[in-house]
Structures are given as C-alpha cells and as structure tokens.
Amino acid sequence: LAAKLAAPRRPVLYRLICVSAEAARATGGRVGWGQRLAERLAAAAADLIVVESGHVRDAAVSELGTRPDKVLVVPTGVDVDRF
C-alpha cells in the first residue's frame, strides 16, 4: 500500500463537450443535481480539461468554477486547404 501511495500520480484529462447546465438553459430543458455534481467533481479532479471552443471554455469557468489556466481549447474541424 505504501508503494502505491508513493508512486507518481497519473495525470487526469477531462474532455468536456458542453456544460449541461448551460445546454439545458439554451434548450429549455432541465439538468438534475446529479449531473451537475458529476461535472463539477470531474472538473475538480482533472489536471487538464480539453474543450472544443472558447464558448465551452467560458462555460466551464463560470458554471463549474474551473480555473481558466486549467482549460485547453482544441478546435475540431478539418483544414480544407490541406485536405
């Protein structure tokens, strides 16, 4: 047990597609407390959160209380000039 506790911790990466509370407001839907809690816990445990847009980054910071420096924006898409 002591060896496991002394071993280096593996980094945790969380890929966030959308923040459920924000998506629910946009569509008029509802999000349960369990979903909000799961998102907050995952964001708090992650070393890095990867999102697809600045909009989702802003939502992660405002809705989940994530530090902005913990969120990396990696846009999806294809470079049509290259392919």
mmCIF file of C-alpha atoms in Angstrom:
data_model
loop_
_atom_site.group_PDB
_atom_site.id
_atom_site.type_symbol
_atom_site.label_atom_id
_atom_site.label_comp_id
_atom_site.label_asym_id
_atom_site.label_seq_id
_atom_site.Cartn_x
_atom_site.Cartn_y
_atom_site.Cartn_z
ATOM 1 C CA LEU A 1 0.000 0.000 0.000
ATOM 2 C CA ALA A 2 2.790 2.415 0.864
ATOM 3 C CA ALA A 3 4.427 1.782 -2.513
ATOM 4 C CA LYS A 4 1.164 2.554 -4.315
ATOM 5 C CA LEU A 5 0.726 5.784 -2.371
ATOM 6 C CA ALA A 6 4.325 6.805 -3.062
ATOM 7 C CA ALA A 7 4.054 6.095 -6.798
ATOM 8 C CA PRO A 8 3.687 9.115 -9.068
ATOM 9 C CA ARG A 9 0.102 10.014 -9.809
ATOM 10 C CA ARG A 10 -1.083 9.722 -13.382
ATOM 11 C CA PRO A 11 -2.466 12.929 -14.856
ATOM 12 C CA VAL A 12 -6.215 13.115 -15.347
ATOM 13 C CA LEU A 13 -7.605 14.530 -18.588
ATOM 14 C CA TYR A 14 -11.285 15.502 -18.892
ATOM 15 C CA ARG A 15 -12.758 16.131 -22.340
ATOM 16 C CA LEU A 16 -15.742 18.406 -21.947
ATOM 17 C CA ILE A 17 -18.086 18.721 -24.921
ATOM 18 C CA CYS A 18 -20.641 21.001 -23.293
ATOM 19 C CA VAL A 19 -21.646 22.105 -19.816
ATOM 20 C CA SER A 20 -25.017 20.504 -19.099
ATOM 21 C CA ALA A 21 -26.482 23.440 -17.152
ATOM 22 C CA GLU A 22 -25.735 25.839 -19.992
ATOM 23 C CA ALA A 23 -27.077 23.413 -22.602
ATOM 24 C CA ALA A 24 -30.280 22.988 -20.597
ATOM 25 C CA ARG A 25 -30.833 26.733 -20.430
ATOM 26 C CA ALA A 26 -30.329 27.029 -24.180
ATOM 27 C CA THR A 27 -32.840 24.285 -24.974
ATOM 28 C CA GLY A 28 -35.326 24.922 -22.183
ATOM 29 C CA GLY A 29 -34.532 21.549 -20.605
ATOM 30 C CA ARG A 30 -33.580 20.615 -17.076
ATOM 31 C CA VAL A 31 -30.472 19.091 -15.605
ATOM 32 C CA GLY A 32 -30.568 17.057 -12.425
ATOM 33 C CA TRP A 33 -28.352 17.793 -9.456
ATOM 34 C CA GLY A 34 -26.503 14.502 -10.017
ATOM 35 C CA GLN A 35 -25.351 15.542 -13.488
ATOM 36 C CA ARG A 36 -24.181 18.935 -12.229
ATOM 37 C CA LEU A 37 -22.356 17.293 -9.323
ATOM 38 C CA ALA A 38 -20.660 14.760 -11.610
ATOM 39 C CA GLU A 39 -19.432 17.535 -13.919
ATOM 40 C CA ARG A 40 -18.082 19.582 -11.021
ATOM 41 C CA LEU A 41 -16.298 16.579 -9.471
ATOM 42 C CA ALA A 42 -14.770 15.542 -12.794
ATOM 43 C CA ALA A 43 -13.587 19.091 -13.466
ATOM 44 C CA ALA A 44 -12.114 19.403 -9.972
ATOM 45 C CA ALA A 45 -10.260 16.067 -10.272
ATOM 46 C CA ALA A 46 -8.840 16.801 -13.719
ATOM 47 C CA ASP A 47 -5.365 18.155 -14.265
ATOM 48 C CA LEU A 48 -6.402 19.442 -17.683
ATOM 49 C CA ILE A 49 -9.809 19.978 -19.300
ATOM 50 C CA VAL A 50 -9.952 19.889 -23.099
ATOM 51 C CA VAL A 51 -12.807 21.725 -24.827
ATOM 52 C CA GLU A 52 -13.669 22.429 -28.467
ATOM 53 C CA SER A 53 -14.359 26.170 -28.296
ATOM 54 C CA GLY A 54 -13.842 29.329 -26.326
ATOM 55 C CA HIS A 55 -17.559 29.328 -25.592
ATOM 56 C CA VAL A 56 -17.334 25.967 -23.790
ATOM 57 C CA ARG A 57 -14.165 27.159 -22.003
ATOM 58 C CA ASP A 58 -16.046 30.200 -20.695
ATOM 59 C CA ALA A 59 -18.943 27.983 -19.579
ATOM 60 C CA ALA A 60 -16.549 25.622 -17.780
ATOM 61 C CA VAL A 61 -15.021 28.535 -15.915
ATOM 62 C CA SER A 62 -18.340 30.165 -14.984
ATOM 63 C CA GLU A 63 -20.536 27.090 -14.393
ATOM 64 C CA LEU A 64 -18.022 24.601 -12.987
ATOM 65 C CA GLY A 65 -15.700 27.007 -11.201
ATOM 66 C CA THR A 66 -12.687 25.792 -13.172
ATOM 67 C CA ARG A 67 -9.517 27.879 -13.317
ATOM 68 C CA PRO A 68 -9.033 29.308 -16.828
ATOM 69 C CA ASP A 69 -5.423 28.066 -16.975
ATOM 70 C CA LYS A 70 -6.672 24.501 -16.484
ATOM 71 C CA VAL A 71 -8.749 24.586 -19.708
ATOM 72 C CA LEU A 72 -7.220 23.977 -23.142
ATOM 73 C CA VAL A 73 -9.174 24.829 -26.311
ATOM 74 C CA VAL A 74 -8.556 22.378 -29.173
ATOM 75 C CA PRO A 75 -10.889 23.238 -32.044
ATOM 76 C CA THR A 76 -12.273 20.370 -34.072
ATOM 77 C CA GLY A 77 -12.515 20.510 -37.790
ATOM 78 C CA VAL A 78 -10.624 19.953 -40.995
ATOM 79 C CA ASP A 79 -8.234 22.268 -42.761
ATOM 80 C CA VAL A 80 -9.982 22.333 -46.135
ATOM 81 C CA ASP A 81 -6.967 23.887 -47.856
ATOM 82 C CA ARG A 82 -4.800 20.973 -46.791
ATOM 83 C CA PHE A 83 -7.231 18.110 -47.366
#
